[in-house]
Short mmCIF file of C-alpha atoms in Angstrom, two decimals:
data_model
loop_
_atom_site.label_atom_id
_atom_site.label_comp_id
_atom_site.label_asym_id
_atom_site.label_seq_id
_atom_site.Cartn_x
_atom_site.Cartn_y
_atom_site.Cartn_z
CA TRP N 21 36.95 198.00 49.72
CA ALA N 22 36.03 196.38 46.44
CA ILE N 23 38.83 194.09 45.24
CA PRO N 24 37.99 193.08 41.64
CA LYS N 25 40.52 190.22 41.42
CA GLY N 26 40.10 189.02 44.99
CA LEU N 27 42.43 189.08 47.99
CA PRO N 28 46.00 188.06 47.13
CA HIS N 29 46.99 184.78 48.74
CA SER N 30 50.70 184.69 47.94
CA LYS N 31 53.43 187.20 48.72
CA GLY N 32 54.61 189.64 46.07
CA VAL N 33 51.17 189.93 44.44
CA LYS N 34 49.57 193.40 44.61
CA ARG N 35 45.88 193.85 43.84
CA LEU N 36 43.79 196.92 43.15
CA ALA N 37 41.46 197.78 46.06
CA ILE N 38 38.86 200.50 45.63
CA ARG N 39 37.50 202.24 48.72
CA THR N 40 33.71 202.23 48.61
CA GLU N 41 31.06 204.07 50.59
CA ASP N 42 30.13 202.68 53.98
CA HIS N 43 27.74 199.72 53.80
CA PRO N 44 24.83 198.85 56.12
CA MET N 45 25.71 196.28 58.79
CA LYS N 46 23.29 193.75 57.25
CA TYR N 47 25.75 193.37 54.36
CA LEU N 48 27.99 191.40 56.72
CA THR N 49 25.72 188.36 56.49
CA PHE N 50 23.80 188.91 53.23
CA GLU N 51 23.85 186.02 50.75
CA GLY N 52 21.57 185.89 47.73
CA THR N 53 20.92 187.51 44.38
CA ILE N 54 20.85 191.26 43.82
CA PRO N 55 18.41 191.90 40.93
CA LYS N 56 19.63 192.94 37.50
CA GLY N 57 19.68 196.71 37.17
CA ALA N 58 20.28 197.27 40.86
CA TYR N 59 23.66 198.39 42.20
CA GLY N 60 25.99 195.40 42.64
CA ALA N 61 23.69 193.07 40.68
CA GLY N 62 24.54 189.40 40.74
CA ASP N 63 24.96 186.45 43.11
CA MET N 64 26.49 187.29 46.47
CA TRP N 65 27.90 185.05 49.18
CA VAL N 66 30.08 185.40 52.26
CA TYR N 67 33.59 184.25 51.38
CA THR N 68 34.51 184.20 55.06
CA SER N 69 33.71 186.18 58.20
CA GLY N 70 35.68 186.88 61.35
CA GLU N 71 37.53 189.66 63.12
CA ILE N 72 40.00 192.32 62.04
CA GLU N 73 43.04 192.98 64.20
CA TRP N 74 44.60 196.37 63.49
CA ILE N 75 48.40 196.53 63.41
CA GLU N 76 48.90 200.02 61.94
CA LYS N 77 46.56 202.70 60.70
CA SER N 78 47.39 205.96 58.90
CA GLU N 79 45.96 208.11 56.14
CA LYS N 80 47.88 206.28 53.40
CA LYS N 81 48.66 202.89 54.91
CA TYR N 82 46.79 200.17 56.81
CA LYS N 83 48.27 197.00 58.31
CA PHE N 84 45.85 194.43 59.70
CA ARG N 85 45.15 190.75 60.29
CA LEU N 86 41.98 188.88 59.27
CA VAL N 87 41.14 186.01 61.61
CA SER N 88 38.37 183.39 61.60
CA LYS N 89 38.12 179.66 62.31
CA ASP N 90 39.53 178.85 58.87
CA TYR N 91 41.26 182.05 57.80
CA ASN N 92 44.31 183.69 59.37
CA ARG N 93 46.28 186.16 57.22
CA SER N 94 47.88 189.60 57.47
CA PHE N 95 47.62 192.28 54.76
CA GLN N 96 48.83 195.77 53.95
CA LEU N 97 46.83 198.43 52.14
CA TYR N 98 48.60 201.36 50.42
CA ARG N 99 46.74 204.37 49.11
CA THR N 100 47.83 205.40 45.60
CA LYS N 101 45.34 208.13 44.64
CA ASN N 102 41.87 209.18 45.71
CA ALA N 103 39.82 206.01 46.44
CA GLN N 104 42.35 203.66 44.82
CA TRP N 105 44.60 201.50 46.95
CA LEU N 106 46.85 198.48 46.54
CA ILE N 107 46.59 195.45 48.81
CA GLU N 108 49.21 192.73 49.37
CA LEU N 109 49.66 189.74 51.64
CA SER N 110 52.06 190.11 54.57
CA ALA N 111 51.76 186.68 56.18
CA ASN N 112 49.72 183.52 55.70
CA TYR N 113 49.20 181.30 58.72
CA ASP N 114 46.67 178.78 57.39
CA PHE N 115 47.53 177.90 53.79
CA ASP N 116 49.61 174.81 54.52
CA SER N 117 47.02 173.20 56.78
CA ILE N 118 46.31 170.41 54.25
CA ALA N 119 49.08 168.19 52.89
CA LEU N 120 49.51 168.07 49.12
CA PRO N 121 48.81 166.24 46.88
CA ILE N 122 45.29 165.68 48.13
CA LYS N 123 43.65 162.29 47.84
CA PRO N 124 39.99 162.42 46.79
CA MET N 125 36.95 161.61 48.88
CA LEU N 126 35.56 158.12 48.16
CA ALA N 127 31.95 156.98 47.92
CA GLY N 128 30.10 154.08 49.51
CA VAL N 129 27.88 151.71 47.51
CA ARG N 130 24.14 151.10 47.49
CA LYS N 131 21.88 148.92 45.39
CA GLN N 132 18.89 151.29 45.51
CA VAL N 133 18.65 155.03 44.91
CA PRO N 134 18.29 156.82 48.29
CA THR N 135 15.32 159.20 48.31
CA ASP N 136 15.99 161.31 51.42
CA SER N 137 15.57 165.03 50.72
CA LYS N 138 19.16 165.67 51.82
CA TYR N 139 20.53 164.11 48.62
CA ILE N 140 21.40 165.56 45.24
CA TYR N 141 22.33 163.32 42.32
CA GLU N 142 24.97 163.34 39.60
CA ILE N 143 25.99 161.08 36.72
CA LYS N 144 28.76 158.67 37.65
CA TRP N 145 31.25 159.43 34.91
CA ASP N 146 33.24 156.44 33.68
CA GLY N 147 36.75 157.83 33.41
CA ILE N 148 39.88 158.65 35.41
CA ARG N 149 39.38 160.22 38.85
CA CYS N 150 41.70 163.20 39.25
CA ILE N 151 42.50 166.16 41.45
CA ILE N 152 43.10 169.37 39.48
CA TYR N 153 45.46 172.01 40.93
CA LEU N 154 45.36 175.57 39.62
CA ALA N 155 48.04 177.91 41.00
CA ASP N 156 50.65 180.37 39.77
CA GLU N 157 49.13 180.42 36.27
CA LYS N 158 49.67 176.67 35.94
CA VAL N 159 47.38 173.62 35.90
CA GLN N 160 48.52 170.27 37.30
CA ILE N 161 46.61 166.99 37.19
CA PHE N 162 47.10 164.25 39.78
CA SER N 163 45.65 160.75 39.75
CA ARG N 164 43.72 159.24 42.63
CA SER N 165 46.98 157.77 43.99
CA GLY N 166 48.76 161.14 43.87
CA ARG N 167 50.81 160.56 40.69
CA GLU N 168 51.11 163.56 38.38
CA ILE N 169 49.65 162.84 34.93
CA SER N 170 49.51 166.39 33.56
CA ASP N 171 51.50 165.57 30.42
CA LYS N 172 48.91 162.97 29.34
CA PHE N 173 46.17 165.57 28.82
CA PRO N 174 47.59 168.76 27.23
CA GLU N 175 44.12 170.10 26.37
CA LEU N 176 43.37 170.49 30.10
CA LEU N 177 46.45 172.53 31.05
CA ASP N 178 45.45 176.08 30.02
CA PRO N 179 44.87 178.20 33.19
CA GLU N 180 42.84 180.64 31.08
CA MET N 181 39.98 178.11 31.10
CA PHE N 182 39.35 179.10 34.73
CA ASP N 183 37.77 182.28 36.01
CA VAL N 184 39.66 182.18 39.33
CA GLU N 185 43.31 182.54 40.18
CA SER N 186 43.77 179.31 42.11
CA GLY N 187 41.82 176.25 43.14
CA ILE N 188 41.84 172.55 43.95
CA PHE N 189 39.08 170.63 42.19
CA ASP N 190 37.82 167.05 42.29
CA SER N 191 37.10 165.74 38.81
CA GLU N 192 36.71 162.87 36.38
CA ILE N 193 38.51 162.96 33.04
CA VAL N 194 36.47 161.27 30.32
CA SER N 195 36.56 160.71 26.58
CA LEU N 196 33.10 161.02 25.02
CA ASP N 197 31.52 159.39 21.98
CA GLU N 198 29.19 161.20 19.53
CA GLN N 199 26.23 160.67 21.90
CA GLY N 200 28.13 162.19 24.83
CA ARG N 201 28.73 158.83 26.55
CA PRO N 202 32.10 158.08 28.18
CA VAL N 203 34.34 155.60 26.38
CA PHE N 204 36.55 154.17 29.10
CA SER N 205 39.01 152.41 26.78
CA GLN N 206 39.82 155.70 25.03
CA VAL N 207 40.67 157.61 28.19
CA ILE N 208 42.72 154.67 29.49
CA SER N 209 44.60 154.62 26.18
CA ARG N 210 45.37 158.31 26.68
CA MET N 211 46.56 157.56 30.21
CA HIS N 212 49.09 154.96 29.05
CA THR N 213 50.38 156.73 25.93
CA THR N 214 53.95 158.04 26.09
CA GLY N 215 55.91 160.38 23.84
CA LYS N 216 54.92 163.97 23.06
CA LYS N 217 53.98 163.32 19.42
CA SER N 218 51.88 160.26 20.25
CA ILE N 219 50.08 162.14 23.02
CA GLU N 220 49.35 165.10 20.71
CA ARG N 221 48.08 162.75 18.00
CA LEU N 222 45.69 161.05 20.42
CA MET N 223 44.64 164.43 21.83
CA HIS N 224 43.13 165.25 18.42
CA LYS N 225 41.79 161.76 17.79
CA SER N 226 40.30 161.14 21.26
CA PRO N 227 39.96 164.49 23.09
CA VAL N 228 39.00 164.45 26.75
CA VAL N 229 36.74 166.54 28.95
CA GLY N 230 37.34 167.30 32.61
CA TYR N 231 34.07 167.12 34.57
CA LEU N 232 34.51 169.04 37.83
CA PHE N 233 32.13 168.09 40.65
CA ASP N 234 33.68 169.50 43.81
CA CYS N 235 35.93 172.30 45.02
CA ILE N 236 38.36 171.87 47.91
CA MET N 237 40.19 175.19 47.70
CA LEU N 238 39.24 178.39 45.89
CA ASP N 239 41.44 181.47 45.54
CA GLY N 240 43.61 180.48 48.46
CA LYS N 241 40.88 179.46 50.90
CA TYR N 242 40.25 175.82 51.81
CA ILE N 243 36.52 175.16 51.78
CA SER N 244 36.44 171.41 52.41
CA LYS N 245 34.56 171.92 55.69
CA GLU N 246 31.80 173.89 53.99
CA PRO N 247 28.60 172.01 52.98
CA LEU N 248 28.49 170.53 49.49
CA TYR N 249 25.79 172.92 48.21
CA LYS N 250 28.03 175.88 49.02
CA ARG N 251 31.15 174.27 47.54
CA GLN N 252 29.25 173.61 44.33
CA ALA N 253 27.98 177.19 44.21
CA TRP N 254 31.58 178.37 44.34
CA LEU N 255 32.58 175.76 41.77
CA ASN N 256 30.00 177.16 39.34
CA VAL N 257 31.82 180.51 39.20
CA ALA N 258 35.28 179.00 38.74
CA LEU N 259 35.04 178.05 35.04
CA LYS N 260 34.76 179.97 31.81
CA ALA N 261 32.09 178.67 29.43
CA GLY N 262 32.81 176.56 26.37
CA LYS N 263 36.15 175.13 27.42
CA ALA N 264 37.52 171.61 28.00
CA TYR N 265 36.37 171.70 31.63
CA ARG N 266 32.70 171.40 32.57
CA VAL N 267 30.78 171.33 35.84
CA SER N 268 29.08 167.98 36.44
CA GLU N 269 25.46 169.02 36.90
CA ALA N 270 23.62 167.94 40.05
CA ILE N 271 19.83 167.45 40.09
CA THR N 272 17.25 166.64 42.77
CA ASP N 273 15.36 163.76 41.10
CA GLY N 274 17.54 160.71 41.68
CA LYS N 275 15.13 158.09 40.33
CA ALA N 276 14.67 159.97 37.06
CA LEU N 277 18.43 160.38 36.62
CA TYR N 278 19.00 156.70 37.40
CA LYS N 279 16.42 155.71 34.77
CA ALA N 280 17.90 158.09 32.20
CA THR N 281 21.44 156.81 32.73
CA LYS N 282 20.18 153.25 32.32
CA GLN N 283 18.60 154.16 28.97
CA MET N 284 21.82 155.89 27.88
CA GLU N 285 23.85 152.82 28.93
CA LEU N 286 25.90 154.84 31.41
CA GLU N 287 27.55 153.34 34.48
CA GLY N 288 25.15 154.76 37.08
CA ILE N 289 24.73 157.72 39.42
CA ILE N 290 26.16 159.16 42.65
CA ALA N 291 23.92 160.41 45.46
CA LYS N 292 25.50 163.09 47.66
CA ASP N 293 24.44 164.64 50.96
CA LYS N 294 24.22 168.33 50.07
CA ASP N 295 25.00 169.39 53.66
CA ALA N 296 28.10 167.19 54.12
CA PRO N 297 31.71 168.43 54.15
CA TYR N 298 34.43 167.03 51.88
CA TYR N 299 36.26 164.19 53.62
CA ILE N 300 39.74 164.31 52.11
CA GLY N 301 41.12 160.82 51.40
CA GLU N 302 38.27 159.09 53.26
CA ARG N 303 35.40 156.84 52.21
CA SER N 304 32.06 158.15 53.45
CA ASP N 305 28.38 157.35 53.02
CA ALA N 306 27.84 161.06 52.50
CA TRP N 307 28.45 160.00 48.89
CA VAL N 308 27.04 156.70 47.60
CA LYS N 309 27.26 155.25 44.10
CA ILE N 310 24.43 153.26 42.56
CA LYS N 311 25.58 151.33 39.50
CA HIS N 312 23.60 149.70 36.74
CA ARG N 313 24.39 145.99 36.56
CA SER N 314 23.24 143.46 33.95
CA ILE N 315 22.99 139.69 34.37
CA GLU N 316 23.82 137.29 31.57
CA GLU N 317 24.34 133.57 30.96
CA CYS N 318 27.51 132.42 29.23
CA TYR N 319 29.70 129.38 28.67
CA ILE N 320 32.95 128.58 30.44
CA ALA N 321 35.69 127.99 27.86
CA GLY N 322 38.75 127.65 30.09
CA TYR N 323 40.62 129.05 33.04
CA THR N 324 43.91 130.82 33.72
CA ALA N 325 46.62 129.59 36.09
CA GLY N 326 46.13 130.71 39.67
CA LYS N 327 48.62 132.72 41.74
CA GLY N 328 49.14 133.17 45.47
CA ASP N 329 46.21 131.76 47.43
CA ARG N 330 44.80 130.47 44.14
CA SER N 331 47.94 128.69 42.98
CA ASP N 332 46.33 125.26 43.45
CA LEU N 333 43.08 126.31 41.77
CA PHE N 334 42.62 128.89 39.01
CA GLY N 335 42.83 132.64 38.48
CA ALA N 336 39.91 133.53 36.21
CA MET N 337 37.48 131.83 33.83
CA HIS N 338 37.27 132.50 30.09
CA LEU N 339 33.72 133.24 28.95
CA LEU N 340 31.89 132.68 25.64
CA LYS N 341 28.52 133.46 24.12
CA ALA N 342 27.04 131.97 20.96
CA ASP N 343 25.75 134.24 18.17
CA ASP N 344 22.63 133.52 16.09
CA ASP N 345 24.65 131.25 13.79
CA GLY N 346 26.11 129.27 16.68
CA GLU N 347 29.58 130.86 16.36
CA TRP N 348 31.48 131.53 19.56
CA ILE N 349 31.98 135.13 20.73
CA TYR N 350 34.71 135.71 23.31
CA MET N 351 33.40 137.81 26.24
CA GLY N 352 36.56 138.13 28.35
CA LYS N 353 37.29 136.71 31.81
CA VAL N 354 35.69 136.70 35.23
CA GLY N 355 37.88 136.39 38.31
CA THR N 356 35.68 137.58 41.20
CA GLY N 357 32.59 136.29 42.95
CA PHE N 358 34.17 133.09 44.29
CA ASP N 359 35.01 131.95 47.79
CA ALA N 360 37.52 129.11 48.39
CA ASP N 361 34.86 126.39 48.57
CA LYS N 362 33.15 127.56 45.40
CA MET N 363 36.46 127.69 43.53
CA GLN N 364 37.37 124.16 44.64
CA ALA N 365 33.99 122.81 43.52
CA LEU N 366 34.32 124.52 40.12
CA PHE N 367 37.91 123.37 39.69
CA ASP N 368 36.90 119.77 40.37
CA GLN N 369 34.15 119.98 37.75
CA PHE N 370 36.45 121.55 35.18
CA GLN N 371 38.68 118.46 35.09
CA SER N 372 36.07 116.47 33.18
CA TYR N 373 35.94 118.97 30.29
CA ILE N 374 39.62 119.69 29.56
CA ILE N 375 40.53 119.82 25.85
CA ASP N 376 43.84 120.40 24.05
CA LYS N 377 42.81 123.29 21.83
CA LYS N 378 40.53 126.17 22.70
CA ALA N 379 37.07 126.16 21.12
CA PHE N 380 37.17 129.75 19.82
CA ASP N 381 39.48 131.71 17.50
CA THR N 382 39.87 135.04 19.32
CA PRO N 383 43.40 135.42 20.77
CA THR N 384 43.66 136.32 24.46
CA ASP N 385 46.49 137.70 26.60
CA ASP N 386 46.44 134.43 28.57
CA ASP N 387 46.63 131.87 25.77
CA ARG N 388 49.93 130.53 27.09
CA ASN N 389 48.86 130.10 30.72
CA SER N 390 45.33 128.83 30.25
CA VAL N 391 43.70 125.43 30.42
CA TRP N 392 40.94 125.08 27.83
CA LEU N 393 37.58 123.45 28.44
CA LYS N 394 34.89 122.11 26.16
CA PRO N 395 32.26 124.90 26.40
CA ILE N 396 29.46 122.92 28.02
CA LEU N 397 29.31 124.32 31.55
CA ARG N 398 27.17 127.45 31.79
CA CYS N 399 27.31 130.19 34.41
CA GLU N 400 25.50 133.38 35.32
CA ILE N 401 27.52 136.57 35.67
CA GLN N 402 26.73 140.16 36.53
CA TYR N 403 28.55 143.00 34.75
CA ALA N 404 28.59 146.79 34.58
CA SER N 405 28.69 147.31 30.79
CA LEU N 406 30.34 146.09 27.61
CA ALA N 407 33.73 147.53 26.69
CA ASN N 408 34.14 148.82 23.14
CA THR N 409 36.05 145.57 22.43
CA GLY N 410 32.85 143.66 23.26
CA VAL N 411 34.01 142.01 26.50
CA TYR N 412 32.34 142.37 29.90
CA ARG N 413 33.41 145.23 32.14
CA GLU N 414 33.59 144.48 35.88
CA PRO N 415 32.13 140.96 35.61
CA VAL N 416 31.25 139.06 38.80
CA PHE N 417 30.51 135.32 38.91
CA LEU N 418 27.07 134.59 40.41
CA LYS N 419 26.44 130.86 39.99
CA LEU N 420 26.86 127.77 37.88
CA ILE N 421 23.74 126.90 35.88
CA GLU N 422 22.90 123.23 36.41
#
């Protein structure tokens, strides 16, 4: 049977099924492209394979069960006229095998781009990691922690943007500038905006794009155990062109992509084992991220009060740079890269440079709980990029410059 809209995967849904001529046995395993102009032209793959268990068979009605290692469902076929039939689901024994909401697979970290032939490479989008659920003509968006954030991004909620009936997709929601680069502060602003009118206003001012890069379930079938290259092939048929969702393109030249993302001032790339399954909620070296990091020298202008284990020391250091005219530019704070001994040594040195009033004019969120220093001590920090406010993103303290 040819089933134009696919097998139903929920009860009460009836689908047209057209009885075709008998096919050669080799069709059971054929995957590939049928040339244009030939019968059935297009890309073909095996959705699943297994055994059929007959329950009832008559001229106008079939009842049967389809069983494989990851598929176990019963159907009924009713003949309406000639070669036309209707098919509906009788029972589903495998659909609830994965708890919802799903937590995404996490990547390891490397400093160098791996070059093994098993890897494919994608841009590491700088946005909000999300799981997208499509079911029952409705789109839901869940954050990495499992919190629903659908109302924050109305432009991503139209089920008509998809070319499949249901799916679970791994994605990154980003807000892009005119050059197509993610602007993290804009998507975070969208995330924290409340009120329908405010959200709609920002939707027009700072629209977002959902980059899909993996598929966990498609039209009722969980495919997380399939290799990545096959999951991405299925993902490529799930979207309609020109909408707010896009497929994050994977390429085979990791070094070239890494160089290009550096030139474009993007965060970095992700290398993925194309034969690996999707490890739900787990961190795996089947995916590794390689970030671009810059090193810079700056001045220490103060420190915030410490909490917890740092209550006797400090929380983070305020950083400054000098412009060409010698004016101070506030670069934010750095609060990582220290061990206890290093923090104690820095704290002891700070005491000789304490001043009453800060040396720069830019207000900070920590003005009231900071101790200000005469900006003489210099340090070296590593950071991912500059935020649109000009401060360091993801800074890490490396060393004090003597």
